Short mmCIF file of C-alpha atoms and ligand atoms in Angstrom, two decimals:
data_model
loop_
_atom_site.label_atom_id
_atom_site.label_comp_id
_atom_site.label_asym_id
_atom_site.label_seq_id
_atom_site.Cartn_x
_atom_site.Cartn_y
_atom_site.Cartn_z
CA UNK A 1 -1.07 23.80 -5.67
CA UNK A 2 -1.94 21.60 -2.65
CA UNK A 3 0.96 19.91 -0.97
CA UNK A 4 -1.01 16.62 -1.65
CA UNK A 5 -0.54 17.12 -5.19
CA UNK A 6 3.19 17.97 -4.87
CA UNK A 7 3.61 14.82 -2.69
CA UNK A 8 1.99 12.55 -5.06
CA UNK A 9 3.90 13.98 -7.99
CA UNK A 10 7.34 13.85 -6.28
CA UNK A 11 7.16 10.22 -4.93
CA UNK A 12 9.17 8.67 -7.49
CA UNK A 13 12.26 10.35 -5.62
CA UNK A 14 11.01 8.75 -2.35
CA UNK A 15 10.90 5.32 -4.07
CA UNK A 16 14.44 5.67 -5.15
CA UNK A 17 15.72 6.63 -1.45
CA UNK A 18 13.47 3.64 -0.26
CA UNK A 19 15.32 1.19 -2.61
CA UNK A 20 18.58 2.75 -1.62
CA UNK A 21 17.91 2.20 2.17
CA UNK A 22 17.46 -1.54 1.57
CA UNK A 23 20.41 -1.82 -0.59
CA UNK A 24 22.55 0.02 2.33
CA UNK A 25 21.12 -2.39 4.95
CA UNK A 26 21.77 -5.68 2.89
CA UNK A 27 24.09 -7.32 5.21
CA UNK A 28 22.04 -6.49 8.37
CA UNK A 29 18.80 -7.69 6.73
CA UNK A 30 20.65 -10.96 5.61
CA UNK A 31 21.64 -11.60 9.14
CA UNK A 32 17.86 -11.26 10.15
CA UNK A 33 17.20 -13.97 7.81
CA UNK A 34 16.78 -16.57 6.30
CA UNK A 35 13.05 -16.47 6.16
CA UNK A 36 12.46 -20.13 7.01
CA UNK A 37 14.07 -19.66 10.38
CA UNK A 38 10.61 -18.13 11.17
CA UNK A 39 7.29 -20.12 11.88
CA UNK A 40 5.36 -16.93 10.81
CA UNK A 41 5.97 -13.37 9.68
CA UNK A 42 3.69 -10.77 11.21
CA UNK A 43 3.24 -7.60 9.60
CA UNK A 44 1.64 -4.85 11.64
CA UNK A 45 0.27 -1.34 10.86
CA UNK A 46 -2.80 0.90 11.17
CA UNK A 47 -5.10 2.23 8.46
CA UNK A 48 -2.95 2.88 5.42
CA UNK A 49 0.09 0.98 6.87
CA UNK A 50 -2.24 -2.16 7.80
CA UNK A 51 -3.21 -2.32 4.07
CA UNK A 52 0.49 -2.06 3.37
CA UNK A 53 1.07 -5.14 5.55
CA UNK A 54 -1.70 -6.90 3.75
CA UNK A 55 -0.04 -6.36 0.35
CA UNK A 56 3.54 -7.20 1.90
CA UNK A 57 2.25 -10.35 3.69
CA UNK A 58 0.74 -11.77 0.51
CA UNK A 59 3.88 -11.05 -1.76
CA UNK A 60 6.22 -12.37 1.04
CA UNK A 61 4.36 -15.78 1.32
CA UNK A 62 4.15 -15.89 -2.37
CA UNK A 63 8.03 -15.57 -2.94
CA UNK A 64 9.36 -17.19 0.31
CA UNK A 65 6.87 -19.91 1.14
CA UNK A 66 6.62 -18.84 4.79
CA UNK A 67 3.27 -18.13 6.42
CA UNK A 68 2.87 -14.37 6.61
CA UNK A 69 -0.06 -12.45 7.96
CA UNK A 70 -1.04 -8.81 8.29
CA UNK A 71 -3.08 -7.45 11.25
CA UNK A 72 -4.02 -3.90 12.55
CA UNK A 73 -1.85 -2.68 15.49
CA UNK A 74 -4.91 -2.48 17.66
CA UNK A 75 -5.84 -6.24 17.06
CA UNK A 76 -2.47 -7.24 17.90
CA UNK A 77 -2.79 -5.33 21.04
CA UNK A 78 -6.29 -6.39 22.10
CA UNK A 79 -6.62 -9.90 20.81
CA UNK A 80 -3.14 -11.42 20.68
CA UNK A 81 -4.38 -14.86 21.02
CA UNK A 82 -6.13 -14.52 17.53
CA UNK A 83 -2.77 -13.55 16.03
CA UNK A 84 0.17 -15.45 17.65
CA UNK A 85 0.73 -19.14 16.84
CA UNK A 86 1.30 -21.42 20.02
CA UNK A 87 4.86 -22.14 19.04
CA UNK A 88 7.72 -21.12 16.77
CA UNK A 89 9.92 -18.20 16.30
CA UNK A 90 8.08 -14.94 14.97
CA UNK A 91 9.36 -12.11 13.01
CA UNK A 92 7.20 -9.02 13.57
CA UNK A 93 7.49 -6.22 10.74
CA UNK A 94 6.05 -3.06 11.90
CA UNK A 95 5.08 -0.40 9.47
CA UNK A 96 4.43 3.23 10.28
CA UNK A 97 4.82 6.60 8.34
CA UNK A 98 5.00 8.60 11.74
CA UNK A 99 6.52 5.74 13.94
CA UNK A 100 4.39 7.05 16.59
CA UNK A 101 0.84 5.55 16.19
CA UNK A 102 -0.10 4.28 19.67
CA UNK A 103 -1.39 0.94 18.76
CA UNK A 104 1.51 0.02 16.54
CA UNK A 105 4.12 1.12 19.22
CA UNK A 106 2.20 -0.60 21.94
CA UNK A 107 1.89 -3.86 19.94
CA UNK A 108 5.57 -4.00 19.29
CA UNK A 109 6.51 -3.36 23.02
CA UNK A 110 4.01 -6.22 23.91
CA UNK A 111 5.45 -8.45 21.27
CA UNK A 112 9.07 -7.60 22.51
CA UNK A 113 8.07 -8.54 25.97
CA UNK A 114 6.80 -11.92 24.83
CA UNK A 115 10.12 -12.44 23.21
CA UNK A 116 8.86 -14.55 20.16
CA UNK A 117 11.45 -13.05 18.11
CA UNK A 118 12.96 -9.99 16.61
CA UNK A 119 11.35 -6.63 15.12
CA UNK A 120 12.04 -5.21 11.75
CA UNK A 121 10.57 -1.59 11.49
CA UNK A 122 9.98 0.43 8.26
CA UNK A 123 9.23 4.01 8.88
CA UNK A 124 9.52 7.52 7.35
CA UNK A 125 10.69 8.89 10.78
CA UNK A 126 14.00 7.80 11.95
CA UNK A 127 13.70 9.76 15.21
CA UNK A 128 10.42 8.20 16.17
CA UNK A 129 9.69 5.72 19.10
CA UNK A 130 9.00 3.08 16.75
CA UNK A 131 12.32 3.46 14.94
CA UNK A 132 13.89 2.91 18.35
CA UNK A 133 12.04 -0.30 19.07
CA UNK A 134 13.45 -2.03 16.02
CA UNK A 135 16.05 -4.81 16.16
CA UNK A 136 16.74 -3.37 12.72
CA UNK A 137 15.10 -0.16 11.40
CA UNK A 138 14.93 1.21 7.68
CA UNK A 139 13.90 4.71 7.55
CA UNK A 140 12.83 6.59 4.35
CA UNK A 141 12.81 10.36 5.37
CA UNK A 142 12.19 11.15 1.65
CA UNK A 143 8.59 9.57 1.98
CA UNK A 144 7.67 12.03 4.84
CA UNK A 145 4.82 14.22 3.96
CA UNK A 146 2.67 17.08 5.17
CA UNK A 147 -0.52 15.78 3.97
CA UNK A 148 -2.64 13.85 6.34
CA UNK A 149 -3.47 10.96 4.04
CA UNK A 150 -0.65 8.79 2.94
CA UNK A 151 0.64 8.92 -0.62
CA UNK A 152 4.33 9.00 -1.13
CA UNK A 153 5.03 7.70 2.31
CA UNK A 154 3.00 4.55 1.75
CA UNK A 155 4.50 4.01 -1.72
CA UNK A 156 7.91 4.45 -0.27
CA UNK A 157 7.46 2.09 2.39
CA UNK A 158 5.88 -0.40 -0.04
CA UNK A 159 9.07 -0.06 -2.44
CA UNK A 160 11.35 -0.76 0.68
CA UNK A 161 9.22 -3.96 1.69
CA UNK A 162 9.34 -5.20 -1.71
CA UNK A 163 13.18 -4.58 -2.16
CA UNK A 164 13.63 -6.58 1.11
CA UNK A 165 11.38 -9.46 0.07
CA UNK A 166 13.14 -9.78 -3.17
CA UNK A 167 16.55 -9.81 -1.29
CA UNK A 168 15.55 -12.73 0.98
CA UNK A 169 14.12 -14.40 -2.05
CA UNK A 170 17.43 -14.16 -3.58
CA UNK A 171 15.89 -12.70 -6.92
CA UNK A 172 18.71 -10.04 -7.42
CA UNK A 173 17.41 -9.51 -11.24
CA UNK A 174 14.14 -8.38 -9.80
CA UNK A 175 15.49 -6.34 -7.13
CA UNK A 176 17.99 -4.55 -9.43
CA UNK A 177 15.25 -3.92 -12.05
CA UNK A 178 13.55 -1.88 -9.31
CA UNK A 179 16.09 0.88 -9.88
CA UNK A 180 14.37 2.03 -12.97
CA UNK A 181 10.83 2.48 -10.93
CA UNK A 182 11.37 6.22 -10.38
CA UNK A 183 11.70 7.14 -14.03
CA UNK A 184 8.86 4.89 -14.94
CA UNK A 185 6.68 6.46 -12.25
CA UNK A 186 7.76 9.99 -13.54
CA UNK A 187 6.54 8.74 -17.06
CA UNK A 188 3.29 7.42 -16.03
CA UNK A 189 2.31 10.44 -13.92
CA UNK A 190 3.15 12.89 -16.74
CA UNK A 191 1.39 10.41 -19.42
CA UNK A 192 -1.82 9.89 -17.54
CA UNK A 193 -2.26 13.25 -15.50
CA UNK A 194 -5.00 14.47 -17.78
CA UNK A 195 -6.84 11.27 -17.96
CA UNK A 196 -6.93 11.12 -14.18
CA UNK A 197 -8.42 14.62 -13.98
CA UNK A 198 -10.94 13.94 -16.67
CA UNK A 199 -12.08 10.83 -14.86
CA UNK A 200 -12.48 12.74 -11.70
CA UNK A 201 -14.63 15.37 -13.12
CA UNK A 202 -17.61 12.92 -13.18
CA UNK A 203 -20.18 12.67 -10.32
CA UNK A 204 -19.22 9.27 -8.99
CA UNK A 205 -21.51 7.99 -6.08
CA UNK A 206 -19.58 4.75 -5.34
CA UNK A 207 -16.06 3.39 -5.95
CA UNK A 208 -14.96 -0.11 -5.93
CA UNK A 209 -11.33 -1.16 -6.26
CA UNK A 210 -10.71 -4.91 -7.15
CA UNK A 211 -7.49 -6.60 -6.62
CA UNK A 212 -6.40 -10.09 -6.11
CA UNK A 213 -3.47 -11.91 -4.50
CA UNK A 214 -0.58 -9.44 -3.81
CA UNK A 215 -2.74 -6.77 -5.13
CA UNK A 216 -5.67 -6.98 -2.67
CA UNK A 217 -3.70 -4.92 -0.10
CA UNK A 218 -3.08 -2.20 -2.80
CA UNK A 219 -6.57 -2.19 -3.60
CA UNK A 220 -7.64 -1.85 0.15
CA UNK A 221 -5.20 1.29 0.32
CA UNK A 222 -6.73 2.75 -2.88
CA UNK A 223 -10.19 2.43 -1.55
CA UNK A 224 -9.12 4.01 1.63
CA UNK A 225 -7.48 6.90 -0.31
CA UNK A 226 -10.69 7.50 -2.18
CA UNK A 227 -12.64 7.67 1.18
CA UNK A 228 -10.39 9.73 3.02
CA UNK A 229 -9.57 12.21 -0.02
CA UNK A 230 -12.99 12.46 -1.71
CA UNK A 231 -15.52 11.51 0.87
CA UNK A 232 -16.99 9.07 -1.66
CA UNK A 233 -17.82 5.58 -0.33
CA UNK A 234 -15.22 2.98 -1.67
CA UNK A 235 -14.91 -0.66 -1.09
CA UNK A 236 -12.12 -3.00 -1.82
CA UNK A 237 -12.56 -6.84 -2.81
CA UNK A 238 -10.68 -9.54 -4.32
CA UNK A 239 -12.06 -9.86 -7.91
CA UNK A 240 -14.01 -12.97 -7.81
CA UNK A 241 -15.66 -12.15 -4.43
CA UNK A 242 -17.21 -9.22 -5.92
CA UNK A 243 -19.81 -11.50 -7.60
CA UNK A 244 -20.81 -12.63 -4.01
CA UNK A 245 -23.01 -9.61 -2.90
CA UNK A 246 -21.26 -6.38 -3.53
CA UNK A 247 -22.22 -6.05 -7.23
CA UNK A 248 -25.77 -5.58 -6.16
CA UNK A 249 -24.51 -1.83 -5.37
CA UNK A 250 -23.59 -1.12 -8.97
CA UNK A 251 -25.35 1.66 -10.90
CA UNK A 252 -24.46 4.13 -13.57
CA UNK A 253 -22.52 6.41 -10.83
CA UNK A 254 -20.31 3.46 -9.84
CA UNK A 255 -16.85 3.41 -10.55
CA UNK A 256 -15.21 -0.02 -10.69
CA UNK A 257 -11.34 0.08 -10.78
CA UNK A 258 -9.73 -3.31 -11.55
CA UNK A 259 -5.95 -3.90 -10.65
CA UNK A 260 -5.14 -6.04 -13.45
CA UNK A 261 -3.12 -9.10 -12.83
CA UNK A 262 -0.19 -10.30 -14.92
CA UNK A 263 -0.51 -13.00 -17.37
CA UNK A 264 -3.21 -15.66 -17.50
CA UNK A 265 -4.63 -15.03 -13.86
CA UNK A 266 -6.13 -11.82 -15.51
CA UNK A 267 -8.59 -13.73 -17.62
CA UNK A 268 -10.68 -14.93 -14.60
CA UNK A 269 -10.44 -11.55 -12.94
CA UNK A 270 -11.24 -9.39 -16.19
CA UNK A 271 -14.32 -11.35 -16.56
CA UNK A 272 -15.67 -10.01 -13.46
CA UNK A 273 -15.15 -6.52 -14.77
CA UNK A 274 -17.24 -7.55 -18.08
CA UNK A 275 -20.08 -8.66 -15.75
CA UNK A 276 -19.94 -5.37 -13.87
CA UNK A 277 -19.96 -3.28 -17.14
CA UNK A 278 -23.00 -5.31 -18.21
CA UNK A 279 -24.63 -4.21 -15.09
CA UNK A 280 -24.19 -0.56 -15.83
CA UNK A 281 -21.10 0.31 -13.86
CA UNK A 282 -18.14 2.19 -15.51
CA UNK A 283 -15.01 0.07 -15.55
CA UNK A 284 -11.29 1.34 -15.36
CA UNK A 285 -8.32 -0.98 -15.63
CA UNK A 286 -4.88 -0.19 -14.34
CA UNK A 287 -2.00 -2.69 -15.07
CA UNK A 288 1.04 -3.54 -17.08
CA UNK A 289 -0.73 -3.93 -20.47
CA UNK A 290 -4.20 -4.14 -21.76
CA UNK A 291 -5.35 -1.74 -19.39
CA UNK A 292 -6.85 1.67 -19.66
CA UNK A 293 -3.92 3.16 -17.62
CA UNK A 294 -0.96 0.90 -18.56
CA UNK A 295 2.49 0.79 -17.19
CA UNK A 296 4.52 -0.82 -20.25
CA UNK A 297 7.30 -1.00 -17.64
CA UNK A 298 9.10 -4.14 -18.91
CA UNK A 299 9.63 -4.97 -15.32
CA UNK A 300 8.99 -8.49 -13.61
CA UNK A 301 5.68 -8.42 -11.85
CA UNK A 302 7.26 -8.95 -8.39
CA UNK A 303 9.11 -5.57 -8.85
CA UNK A 304 6.61 -3.21 -10.38
CA UNK A 305 3.58 -3.35 -7.47
CA UNK A 306 4.11 0.13 -6.57
CA UNK A 307 2.94 1.34 -10.17
CA UNK A 308 -0.64 0.68 -9.25
CA UNK A 309 -0.70 3.42 -6.66
CA UNK A 310 0.21 6.84 -8.10
CA UNK A 311 -2.65 7.40 -10.69
CA UNK A 312 -5.67 6.55 -8.60
CA UNK A 313 -4.01 8.69 -5.74
CA UNK A 314 -3.88 11.39 -8.48
CA UNK A 315 -7.51 10.66 -9.47
CA UNK A 316 -8.58 10.84 -5.83
CA UNK A 317 -6.72 14.32 -5.36
CA UNK A 318 -8.54 15.71 -8.55
CA UNK A 319 -11.83 14.39 -7.41
CA UNK A 320 -11.49 15.99 -4.02
CA UNK A 321 -10.90 19.16 -5.77
CA UNK A 322 -13.70 18.79 -8.21
CA UNK A 323 -15.96 18.42 -5.11
CA UNK A 324 -14.74 21.63 -3.54
CA UNK A 325 -12.87 19.80 -0.87
CA UNK A 326 -9.22 20.58 0.54
CA UNK A 327 -7.26 17.36 0.01
CA UNK A 328 -4.78 18.79 2.41
CA UNK A 329 -7.36 18.73 5.19
CA UNK A 330 -9.44 15.68 5.06
CA UNK A 331 -12.65 15.88 7.16
CA UNK A 332 -12.11 14.43 10.70
CA UNK A 333 -8.65 13.12 10.17
CA UNK A 334 -5.28 13.85 11.72
CA UNK A 335 -1.92 12.88 10.48
CA UNK A 336 -1.16 10.63 13.38
CA UNK A 337 -3.55 8.72 15.70
CA UNK A 338 -2.35 8.77 19.22
CA UNK A 339 -4.91 7.58 21.83
CA UNK A 340 -4.69 6.85 25.53
CA UNK A 341 -4.89 3.01 25.67
C1 F1P B 1 -1.20 5.54 9.87
C2 F1P B 1 -2.36 6.50 9.75
C3 F1P B 1 -3.46 5.90 8.91
C4 F1P B 1 -4.44 6.97 8.30
C5 F1P B 1 -3.97 8.12 7.76
C6 F1P B 1 -2.93 8.68 8.71
O1 F1P B 1 -0.37 6.13 10.79
O2 F1P B 1 -3.08 6.99 10.90
O3 F1P B 1 -4.01 4.93 9.81
O4 F1P B 1 -5.10 6.01 7.28
O5 F1P B 1 -3.24 7.91 6.68
O6 F1P B 1 -1.78 7.65 8.99
P1 F1P B 1 1.31 5.52 10.56
O7 F1P B 1 1.54 4.48 11.80
O8 F1P B 1 1.41 4.98 9.32
O9 F1P B 1 2.08 6.73 10.91
#
């Protein structure tokens, strides 16, 4: 069995360590706060970890009310004037599996030189250059992986960022509830593995992943996973924006995955999926309840975002294998991008 499969299946253990690392660092994290001492929180990563930043920034601003944005490392490096506000203290949150990606490391060095504020690092490699640049660094070694595409690494860093955000938001009930995520993750992977395998057998030509608010960054990451692993074109959109053009691409070989929102927000978003189905697309919903792949976690919505990840990661793995590809060696890609900038 490919190590990509093993890493996807084993990720709940990495989630447990991620939560533990934040809990161990509670005092140091609180000393970096409170959130409203910052004019803006800037999340920086590349590729997968840029999408992690998108998910993290939306969640952070929703829970703490402080302006939060996500930017790819290369953009912070090349176009800082489009990123930094003119005044105010900033917190830069650097996200990186390897802790070695050139743009992210260089962006953090440039930020430190400007002395806008502190740097908080989340990485899977405690010995990396980025780990050494943090005023505070949280490392989740259990998230390290041999596969090129990120699966358990991404999910582990997402759990860590979510636990930190809930700590700063003072939502101890939700933060403590996260401790049951590993067992819920194990249950979901076991319950739905066959369903992901069956859906992966069909000859999909195009995949859309739709997600709103704090789920958009997760949708973008899942679309990237589909691209990298299966070589199938995959696009992510906020639900309602899908009507403004992209839906023109729907045909019977199109899979539209909807990351269902909690509660009443879902109504407006699910209407988009019904329209897509009427246009001939194949619909798949993932979410807490009333979804094809349902979590039934019982957790607060702010604590369960990571559950949107494993099943589509598993689907992408099986789709790659069905296409005769090797998920452990994705075409043209390497595990870390180091360039001479
Ligand atoms: C991020 C990255 C991604 C890419 C692939 C390999 O590196 O290069 O950009 O999509 O998943 O990892 P890192 O800074 O998170 O190590």
